[in-house]
């Protein structure tokens, strides 16, 4: 993590120390490195510079307007899964013709709005959705460019809750039904077939899973062309893994291997290539900063009770996710350690950020950092236990900006409305 590291024994985000940030922004808060976003986007785009490629950043991982503006300025498109995300992408300056609309439950309202905007493509997830898009397109007198998301029934070897490419998952059209669904699409009014799509999961480190899935899509493209159904783009989805420990995955090697597989197939396809990276761009560009409130030793273990909780970062309890935890002040090389559970204030046993971690001894009031929190962190947070959403801060070299303030308790309460009769 080049842009988030110890410097002079203090954790820094680019040119600003986390200690200084914590003196200005109450903990807990998210902090992002603008240049980490830029660097990772450029690495991904450069890997496919020899092809006609559209990099559609997946908004679901981190949709803050400041982050989207950074990526829009880099030339990114967007992969969205709701009208809200579509509006966010447009507001950040991403052109509608660089936006693909994914997701299994697009409503008629969302479809009509996306058609009026002139998006690049709908990624179709079911026959019933295809029929619905045709009906809406006819009603609003527009033509919907569509791509079928094919479920290749390939095990990507990832966590069950982030696997999307197996037959038992809710996503996509079974690959064995792809031809007949394409033929149906070709017969429907208001529909223009432009592509084929896949997305087999998240945090995937097995290149063989991509290889097998792409091979099935390439075979389908050949069969479709024999039926005079012209495929103009192939959407490879996202899901490329990142390193959570600095040792588990070499991201650059993984990206190179992924690009080599794509290149092997793409050269003969004569198609535009679309990618939907999310975590790979955002994951290691952010941290969660939290403060130790209490140290609670019990018979079996020691709890570090911090001010961040599962409502701020739900990934550990939802996905069994592992985030590297570090002290803001770099520990001495041979500092004594102890095994701790790092838990939050929420009234749930599942409210933890890290379990059974070997940590240098810390005291109440000290700051901790959870790394790799740029993806699926703030976007998945909630106000459970009436805890306000926490702030997000952006650092760009030696500049900082509060890109999402934390609401007050009163602002949260004021969202409720009590009827006159009570």
Short mmCIF file of C-alpha atoms in Angstrom, two decimals:
data_model
loop_
_atom_site.label_atom_id
_atom_site.label_comp_id
_atom_site.label_asym_id
_atom_site.label_seq_id
_atom_site.Cartn_x
_atom_site.Cartn_y
_atom_site.Cartn_z
CA UNK A 1 0.00 0.00 0.00
CA UNK A 2 2.30 2.66 -1.37
CA UNK A 3 0.07 5.61 -0.47
CA UNK A 4 -0.91 4.42 3.02
CA UNK A 5 2.14 3.54 5.08
CA UNK A 6 4.29 4.32 8.12
CA UNK A 7 6.50 7.36 7.75
CA UNK A 8 8.64 8.54 10.65
CA UNK A 9 6.86 5.87 12.72
CA UNK A 10 3.40 7.34 12.14
CA UNK A 11 0.76 5.97 9.74
CA UNK A 12 0.26 8.36 6.85
CA UNK A 13 -2.25 8.67 4.03
CA UNK A 14 -0.20 10.25 1.26
CA UNK A 15 1.27 13.41 2.85
CA UNK A 16 -0.90 13.63 5.98
CA UNK A 17 -0.57 11.62 9.18
CA UNK A 18 -3.55 9.71 10.52
CA UNK A 19 -2.87 11.26 13.92
CA UNK A 20 -3.35 14.74 12.47
CA UNK A 21 -6.52 13.65 10.68
CA UNK A 22 -7.90 12.19 13.92
CA UNK A 23 -7.29 15.52 15.64
CA UNK A 24 -9.63 17.19 13.13
CA UNK A 25 -12.23 14.49 12.47
CA UNK A 26 -13.89 12.54 15.29
CA UNK A 27 -13.33 8.80 15.12
CA UNK A 28 -14.40 6.54 13.63
CA UNK A 29 -14.01 7.75 10.05
CA UNK A 30 -13.06 6.44 6.62
CA UNK A 31 -10.08 7.94 4.84
CA UNK A 32 -9.19 7.47 1.17
CA UNK A 33 -6.09 8.12 -0.89
CA UNK A 34 -6.94 9.89 -4.14
CA UNK A 35 -3.70 8.80 -5.77
CA UNK A 36 -4.25 5.18 -4.81
CA UNK A 37 -7.51 5.31 -6.80
CA UNK A 38 -5.75 6.93 -9.74
CA UNK A 39 -2.85 4.51 -9.68
CA UNK A 40 -4.99 1.39 -9.52
CA UNK A 41 -7.35 2.58 -12.25
CA UNK A 42 -4.39 3.36 -14.54
CA UNK A 43 -2.83 -0.04 -13.89
CA UNK A 44 -6.05 -1.76 -14.89
CA UNK A 45 -6.61 0.43 -17.95
CA UNK A 46 -2.99 0.04 -19.07
CA UNK A 47 -3.31 -3.75 -18.96
CA UNK A 48 -5.84 -3.52 -21.82
CA UNK A 49 -4.47 -0.50 -23.66
CA UNK A 50 -3.99 -2.54 -26.86
CA UNK A 51 -7.72 -3.27 -27.14
CA UNK A 52 -10.88 -1.16 -27.56
CA UNK A 53 -11.74 -1.31 -23.86
CA UNK A 54 -14.29 0.43 -21.67
CA UNK A 55 -13.51 0.32 -17.95
CA UNK A 56 -16.83 0.61 -16.08
CA UNK A 57 -16.07 1.13 -12.40
CA UNK A 58 -18.57 -0.77 -10.21
CA UNK A 59 -20.26 1.88 -8.08
CA UNK A 60 -21.49 -0.63 -5.52
CA UNK A 61 -18.06 -0.82 -3.88
CA UNK A 62 -17.70 2.90 -3.14
CA UNK A 63 -20.01 5.50 -4.69
CA UNK A 64 -18.94 8.72 -2.97
CA UNK A 65 -19.14 11.61 -5.44
CA UNK A 66 -15.53 12.63 -4.85
CA UNK A 67 -14.31 9.12 -5.70
CA UNK A 68 -16.49 9.02 -8.81
CA UNK A 69 -15.15 12.42 -9.91
CA UNK A 70 -11.57 11.14 -9.60
CA UNK A 71 -12.39 8.16 -11.78
CA UNK A 72 -14.49 10.15 -14.25
CA UNK A 73 -11.49 12.42 -14.77
CA UNK A 74 -9.42 9.30 -15.50
CA UNK A 75 -11.89 8.32 -18.24
CA UNK A 76 -13.83 5.65 -16.39
CA UNK A 77 -17.32 4.51 -17.25
CA UNK A 78 -19.66 3.03 -14.65
CA UNK A 79 -21.38 -0.22 -13.79
CA UNK A 80 -24.57 0.57 -11.86
CA UNK A 81 -27.23 -1.59 -10.24
CA UNK A 82 -29.91 0.98 -9.33
CA UNK A 83 -31.36 4.29 -10.45
CA UNK A 84 -29.65 5.90 -7.48
CA UNK A 85 -26.26 4.70 -8.66
CA UNK A 86 -27.06 5.83 -12.20
CA UNK A 87 -27.87 9.30 -10.88
CA UNK A 88 -24.63 9.31 -8.88
CA UNK A 89 -22.58 8.39 -11.94
CA UNK A 90 -24.22 11.08 -14.07
CA UNK A 91 -23.79 13.70 -11.32
CA UNK A 92 -20.07 12.91 -11.19
CA UNK A 93 -19.70 13.60 -14.90
CA UNK A 94 -19.66 10.04 -16.26
CA UNK A 95 -21.28 10.08 -19.68
CA UNK A 96 -24.44 7.97 -20.02
CA UNK A 97 -23.03 6.19 -23.06
CA UNK A 98 -20.27 4.80 -20.81
CA UNK A 99 -22.69 3.33 -18.26
CA UNK A 100 -23.87 -0.29 -18.10
CA UNK A 101 -26.88 -1.20 -15.95
CA UNK A 102 -26.61 -4.54 -14.14
CA UNK A 103 -28.70 -6.15 -11.38
CA UNK A 104 -31.44 -8.76 -11.19
CA UNK A 105 -34.45 -6.57 -10.30
CA UNK A 106 -34.55 -3.48 -12.50
CA UNK A 107 -37.97 -1.86 -12.15
CA UNK A 108 -39.98 -0.38 -15.03
CA UNK A 109 -39.28 3.09 -13.59
CA UNK A 110 -35.53 2.44 -13.57
CA UNK A 111 -35.62 0.99 -17.07
CA UNK A 112 -37.52 3.99 -18.47
CA UNK A 113 -35.15 6.44 -16.79
CA UNK A 114 -32.06 4.62 -18.10
CA UNK A 115 -33.52 4.58 -21.62
CA UNK A 116 -34.17 8.31 -21.46
CA UNK A 117 -30.57 8.86 -20.34
CA UNK A 118 -29.22 6.83 -23.27
CA UNK A 119 -27.05 4.38 -21.35
CA UNK A 120 -24.57 2.12 -23.13
CA UNK A 121 -26.29 -1.17 -22.30
CA UNK A 122 -28.56 -3.16 -20.01
CA UNK A 123 -27.07 -6.41 -18.71
CA UNK A 124 -30.07 -8.75 -18.76
CA UNK A 125 -30.38 -11.27 -15.93
CA UNK A 126 -33.58 -13.20 -16.83
CA UNK A 127 -36.09 -13.81 -19.59
CA UNK A 128 -38.79 -11.98 -17.63
CA UNK A 129 -36.55 -8.92 -17.32
CA UNK A 130 -35.91 -9.06 -21.07
CA UNK A 131 -39.65 -9.02 -21.72
CA UNK A 132 -40.10 -6.11 -19.31
CA UNK A 133 -37.39 -4.02 -20.95
CA UNK A 134 -38.95 -4.66 -24.37
CA UNK A 135 -42.36 -3.49 -23.12
CA UNK A 136 -40.95 -0.34 -21.49
CA UNK A 137 -38.82 0.48 -24.55
CA UNK A 138 -41.89 0.31 -26.78
CA UNK A 139 -43.88 2.46 -24.35
CA UNK A 140 -41.26 5.22 -24.26
CA UNK A 141 -40.42 4.81 -27.96
CA UNK A 142 -36.77 4.03 -27.37
CA UNK A 143 -34.52 1.13 -28.37
CA UNK A 144 -32.79 -0.70 -25.55
CA UNK A 145 -29.26 -1.94 -26.21
CA UNK A 146 -28.94 -5.20 -24.31
CA UNK A 147 -26.42 -7.81 -23.34
CA UNK A 148 -27.31 -11.12 -21.75
CA UNK A 149 -25.46 -11.89 -18.54
CA UNK A 150 -24.57 -15.55 -18.86
CA UNK A 151 -24.21 -17.72 -15.77
CA UNK A 152 -21.47 -20.16 -16.87
CA UNK A 153 -21.91 -22.47 -13.85
CA UNK A 154 -18.25 -22.11 -12.91
CA UNK A 155 -17.04 -22.26 -9.30
CA UNK A 156 -14.78 -19.24 -8.84
CA UNK A 157 -13.45 -20.60 -5.54
CA UNK A 158 -14.53 -17.59 -3.53
CA UNK A 159 -16.72 -17.07 -0.45
CA UNK A 160 -20.26 -18.45 -0.87
CA UNK A 161 -21.83 -15.02 -0.28
CA UNK A 162 -19.85 -13.38 -3.10
CA UNK A 163 -20.07 -16.21 -5.63
CA UNK A 164 -22.28 -15.25 -8.60
CA UNK A 165 -21.38 -17.62 -11.42
CA UNK A 166 -22.72 -20.99 -10.23
CA UNK A 167 -26.05 -22.47 -11.24
CA UNK A 168 -27.48 -22.12 -7.72
CA UNK A 169 -26.77 -18.35 -7.66
CA UNK A 170 -29.55 -15.90 -8.51
CA UNK A 171 -27.55 -14.11 -11.18
CA UNK A 172 -27.60 -14.42 -14.94
CA UNK A 173 -29.09 -16.70 -17.55
CA UNK A 174 -27.97 -20.35 -17.48
CA UNK A 175 -25.46 -20.82 -20.28
CA UNK A 176 -27.38 -23.82 -21.61
CA UNK A 177 -30.38 -21.51 -22.20
CA UNK A 178 -28.36 -18.68 -23.71
CA UNK A 179 -29.03 -19.40 -27.39
CA UNK A 180 -32.79 -19.62 -27.04
CA UNK A 181 -32.85 -16.47 -24.89
CA UNK A 182 -30.83 -14.58 -27.49
CA UNK A 183 -33.23 -15.79 -30.17
CA UNK A 184 -36.12 -14.51 -28.07
CA UNK A 185 -34.35 -11.15 -27.68
CA UNK A 186 -33.88 -10.93 -31.45
CA UNK A 187 -37.63 -11.31 -31.92
CA UNK A 188 -38.71 -8.65 -29.42
CA UNK A 189 -39.58 -5.05 -30.33
CA UNK A 190 -37.55 -2.25 -28.84
CA UNK A 191 -34.52 -4.51 -28.29
CA UNK A 192 -31.10 -4.24 -29.91
CA UNK A 193 -28.65 -7.02 -29.08
CA UNK A 194 -25.17 -5.56 -28.64
CA UNK A 195 -23.23 -7.83 -26.30
CA UNK A 196 -22.66 -10.74 -24.00
CA UNK A 197 -21.79 -10.46 -20.31
CA UNK A 198 -20.49 -12.46 -17.37
CA UNK A 199 -19.65 -11.84 -13.74
CA UNK A 200 -18.72 -14.91 -11.69
CA UNK A 201 -18.01 -13.45 -8.26
CA UNK A 202 -15.76 -11.25 -6.20
CA UNK A 203 -12.25 -11.54 -4.70
CA UNK A 204 -11.29 -14.18 -7.29
CA UNK A 205 -7.66 -15.26 -7.37
CA UNK A 206 -8.07 -18.37 -9.56
CA UNK A 207 -7.33 -17.29 -13.13
CA UNK A 208 -8.53 -20.69 -14.29
CA UNK A 209 -12.09 -19.74 -13.26
CA UNK A 210 -11.99 -16.72 -15.59
CA UNK A 211 -10.43 -18.84 -18.33
CA UNK A 212 -13.17 -21.47 -18.20
CA UNK A 213 -15.95 -18.89 -18.08
CA UNK A 214 -14.59 -16.84 -20.97
CA UNK A 215 -14.18 -20.00 -23.05
CA UNK A 216 -17.90 -20.66 -22.68
CA UNK A 217 -18.75 -17.12 -23.74
CA UNK A 218 -16.46 -17.29 -26.75
CA UNK A 219 -18.12 -20.54 -27.82
CA UNK A 220 -21.54 -18.89 -27.49
CA UNK A 221 -20.41 -15.91 -29.58
CA UNK A 222 -19.44 -18.25 -32.41
CA UNK A 223 -22.83 -19.99 -32.26
CA UNK A 224 -24.67 -16.66 -32.14
CA UNK A 225 -22.85 -15.35 -35.18
CA UNK A 226 -23.91 -18.46 -37.06
CA UNK A 227 -27.49 -17.43 -36.24
CA UNK A 228 -26.76 -13.90 -37.59
CA UNK A 229 -26.83 -12.45 -34.08
CA UNK A 230 -23.92 -10.04 -34.06
CA UNK A 231 -22.13 -9.57 -30.74
CA UNK A 232 -20.38 -6.20 -30.68
CA UNK A 233 -19.00 -6.27 -27.15
CA UNK A 234 -18.04 -8.80 -24.53
CA UNK A 235 -18.33 -7.76 -20.87
CA UNK A 236 -15.94 -9.71 -18.66
CA UNK A 237 -17.41 -8.36 -15.41
CA UNK A 238 -15.17 -7.79 -12.43
CA UNK A 239 -14.12 -9.77 -9.41
CA UNK A 240 -10.32 -9.66 -9.59
CA UNK A 241 -8.90 -10.18 -6.10
CA UNK A 242 -6.84 -7.75 -4.05
CA UNK A 243 -4.27 -8.32 -1.32
CA UNK A 244 -5.54 -7.99 2.24
CA UNK A 245 -2.26 -8.92 3.93
CA UNK A 246 0.52 -7.65 1.62
CA UNK A 247 1.53 -11.30 1.29
CA UNK A 248 -1.51 -13.30 0.18
CA UNK A 249 -1.81 -11.97 -3.40
CA UNK A 250 0.58 -10.20 -5.75
CA UNK A 251 -1.94 -7.90 -7.42
CA UNK A 252 0.30 -6.92 -10.32
CA UNK A 253 1.09 -10.54 -11.18
CA UNK A 254 -2.58 -11.46 -10.91
CA UNK A 255 -3.58 -8.58 -13.19
CA UNK A 256 -0.93 -9.59 -15.73
CA UNK A 257 -2.16 -13.19 -15.73
CA UNK A 258 -5.76 -12.02 -16.09
CA UNK A 259 -4.84 -9.74 -18.99
CA UNK A 260 -2.97 -12.58 -20.69
CA UNK A 261 -6.08 -14.78 -20.57
CA UNK A 262 -8.26 -11.97 -21.93
CA UNK A 263 -5.77 -11.21 -24.69
CA UNK A 264 -5.63 -14.83 -25.78
CA UNK A 265 -9.36 -14.78 -26.53
CA UNK A 266 -9.93 -11.13 -27.41
CA UNK A 267 -7.56 -10.91 -30.35
CA UNK A 268 -9.83 -13.09 -32.49
CA UNK A 269 -13.17 -11.72 -31.29
CA UNK A 270 -13.24 -8.30 -32.98
CA UNK A 271 -15.33 -6.95 -30.10
CA UNK A 272 -15.25 -4.03 -27.74
CA UNK A 273 -14.08 -5.22 -24.31
CA UNK A 274 -15.94 -4.06 -21.20
CA UNK A 275 -14.74 -4.54 -17.64
CA UNK A 276 -16.49 -3.85 -14.34
CA UNK A 277 -13.70 -3.61 -11.73
CA UNK A 278 -14.65 -2.37 -8.29
CA UNK A 279 -12.76 -3.81 -5.35
CA UNK A 280 -9.56 -3.97 -7.45
CA UNK A 281 -9.72 -0.18 -7.88
CA UNK A 282 -11.02 0.84 -4.46
CA UNK A 283 -10.17 -1.82 -1.88
CA UNK A 284 -6.67 -0.80 -0.88
CA UNK A 285 -7.29 2.92 -1.40
CA UNK A 286 -9.05 3.35 1.93
CA UNK A 287 -8.74 2.77 5.67
CA UNK A 288 -11.07 2.86 8.65
CA UNK A 289 -9.69 4.83 11.60
CA UNK A 290 -11.01 3.94 15.04
CA UNK A 291 -10.14 4.64 18.68
CA UNK A 292 -9.82 2.17 21.55
CA UNK A 293 -12.46 3.01 24.17
CA UNK A 294 -11.79 0.23 26.68
CA UNK A 295 -9.39 -2.65 27.14
CA UNK A 296 -11.27 -5.54 28.72
CA UNK A 297 -9.26 -8.60 29.78
CA UNK A 298 -11.35 -11.67 30.65
CA UNK A 299 -10.38 -15.23 31.54
CA UNK A 300 -10.14 -16.53 27.96
CA UNK A 301 -8.98 -13.44 26.03
CA UNK A 302 -8.66 -9.67 25.88
CA UNK A 303 -11.22 -7.46 24.16
CA UNK A 304 -10.23 -4.18 22.58
CA UNK A 305 -13.51 -2.27 22.55
CA UNK A 306 -13.33 0.40 19.87
CA UNK A 307 -15.67 3.13 18.66
CA UNK A 308 -16.19 1.60 15.20
CA UNK A 309 -18.75 -1.15 14.86
CA UNK A 310 -20.39 -3.61 12.52
CA UNK A 311 -22.77 -0.91 11.29
CA UNK A 312 -19.70 1.02 10.06
CA UNK A 313 -17.89 -1.98 8.52
CA UNK A 314 -20.12 -5.03 8.16
CA UNK A 315 -17.73 -7.16 6.10
CA UNK A 316 -16.08 -9.12 8.95
CA UNK A 317 -19.36 -10.42 10.35
CA UNK A 318 -21.19 -10.67 7.00
CA UNK A 319 -18.47 -12.23 4.85
CA UNK A 320 -15.97 -13.51 7.44
CA UNK A 321 -13.73 -10.86 5.90
CA UNK A 322 -10.20 -10.34 7.20
CA UNK A 323 -8.80 -6.80 7.44
CA UNK A 324 -5.25 -6.06 8.52
CA UNK A 325 -5.28 -4.03 11.76
CA UNK A 326 -2.43 -1.75 12.72
CA UNK A 327 -1.65 0.84 15.36
CA UNK A 328 -1.28 4.40 14.09
CA UNK A 329 2.06 4.70 15.91
CA UNK A 330 4.44 2.08 14.54
CA UNK A 331 5.32 -0.45 17.26
CA UNK A 332 8.92 -1.20 18.19
CA UNK A 333 10.44 -4.11 16.25
CA UNK A 334 10.35 -6.50 19.22
CA UNK A 335 7.36 -5.07 21.05
CA UNK A 336 5.44 -7.54 23.20
CA UNK A 337 2.17 -8.72 21.71
CA UNK A 338 -1.07 -10.14 23.00
CA UNK A 339 -4.01 -11.89 21.33
CA UNK A 340 -7.16 -9.78 21.19
CA UNK A 341 -10.64 -9.58 19.74
CA UNK A 342 -11.41 -6.12 18.37
CA UNK A 343 -15.09 -5.43 18.97
CA UNK A 344 -17.48 -2.51 18.74
CA UNK A 345 -20.28 -0.89 20.79
CA UNK A 346 -23.25 -2.43 18.94
CA UNK A 347 -25.44 -4.77 20.98
CA UNK A 348 -24.70 -7.90 18.92
CA UNK A 349 -22.26 -10.77 19.47
CA UNK A 350 -21.52 -10.44 15.77
CA UNK A 351 -20.25 -6.91 16.30
CA UNK A 352 -16.55 -7.46 15.72
CA UNK A 353 -13.92 -6.12 13.35
CA UNK A 354 -11.21 -8.71 13.97
CA UNK A 355 -10.89 -11.88 16.03
CA UNK A 356 -7.87 -13.61 17.57
CA UNK A 357 -5.35 -11.03 16.41
CA UNK A 358 -1.82 -10.73 17.69
CA UNK A 359 -1.37 -7.04 18.52
CA UNK A 360 1.12 -4.93 20.42
CA UNK A 361 -0.33 -3.89 23.74
CA UNK A 362 -2.49 -0.80 23.37
CA UNK A 363 -4.28 1.41 25.86
CA UNK A 364 -7.60 3.19 25.86
CA UNK A 365 -7.44 6.30 23.69
CA UNK A 366 -5.00 4.87 21.14
CA UNK A 367 -5.83 4.85 17.45
CA UNK A 368 -6.10 1.78 15.23
CA UNK A 369 -6.35 1.51 11.45
CA UNK A 370 -8.19 -1.18 9.49
CA UNK A 371 -6.63 -1.47 6.06
CA UNK A 372 -8.27 -2.40 2.75
CA UNK A 373 -11.49 -0.59 3.70
CA UNK A 374 -12.01 1.34 0.48
CA UNK A 375 -14.48 -1.19 -0.94
CA UNK A 376 -17.79 -2.34 0.57
CA UNK A 377 -17.21 -0.22 3.66
CA UNK A 378 -19.05 3.10 3.83
CA UNK A 379 -21.53 2.07 1.12
CA UNK A 380 -22.79 -0.83 3.24
CA UNK A 381 -22.95 1.09 6.53
CA UNK A 382 -26.14 1.76 8.47
CA UNK A 383 -27.51 3.67 11.44
CA UNK A 384 -28.21 0.55 13.51
CA UNK A 385 -28.44 1.33 17.25
CA UNK A 386 -29.09 4.95 16.13
CA UNK A 387 -25.40 5.38 15.43
CA UNK A 388 -24.73 8.08 12.81
CA UNK A 389 -23.07 7.17 9.53
CA UNK A 390 -19.41 7.99 9.96
CA UNK A 391 -17.47 10.63 8.06
CA UNK A 392 -15.43 10.04 4.91
CA UNK A 393 -12.25 12.02 4.28
CA UNK A 394 -10.23 12.26 1.07
CA UNK A 395 -6.48 12.95 1.03
CA UNK A 396 -4.79 14.06 -2.19
CA UNK A 397 -1.04 14.62 -1.65
CA UNK A 398 -0.98 17.21 1.18
CA UNK A 399 -4.65 18.26 0.79
CA UNK A 400 -7.62 16.87 2.68
CA UNK A 401 -11.36 17.27 2.34
CA UNK A 402 -14.40 16.02 4.24
CA UNK A 403 -16.25 14.28 1.40
CA UNK A 404 -19.14 13.04 3.55
CA UNK A 405 -19.90 14.56 6.95
CA UNK A 406 -21.37 12.49 9.74
CA UNK A 407 -24.96 13.50 10.51
CA UNK A 408 -25.92 14.53 14.03
CA UNK A 409 -28.14 12.36 16.19
CA UNK A 410 -30.88 14.97 15.85
CA UNK A 411 -30.68 14.85 12.05
CA UNK A 412 -31.24 11.10 12.20
CA UNK A 413 -34.20 11.49 14.56
CA UNK A 414 -35.67 14.21 12.35
CA UNK A 415 -35.98 11.73 9.48
CA UNK A 416 -38.85 10.13 11.41
CA UNK A 417 -42.35 11.53 11.22
CA UNK A 418 -44.84 11.10 14.06
CA UNK A 419 -48.51 11.11 12.98
CA UNK A 420 -50.79 13.88 14.28
CA UNK A 421 -52.95 11.45 16.20
CA UNK A 422 -50.15 10.31 18.53
#
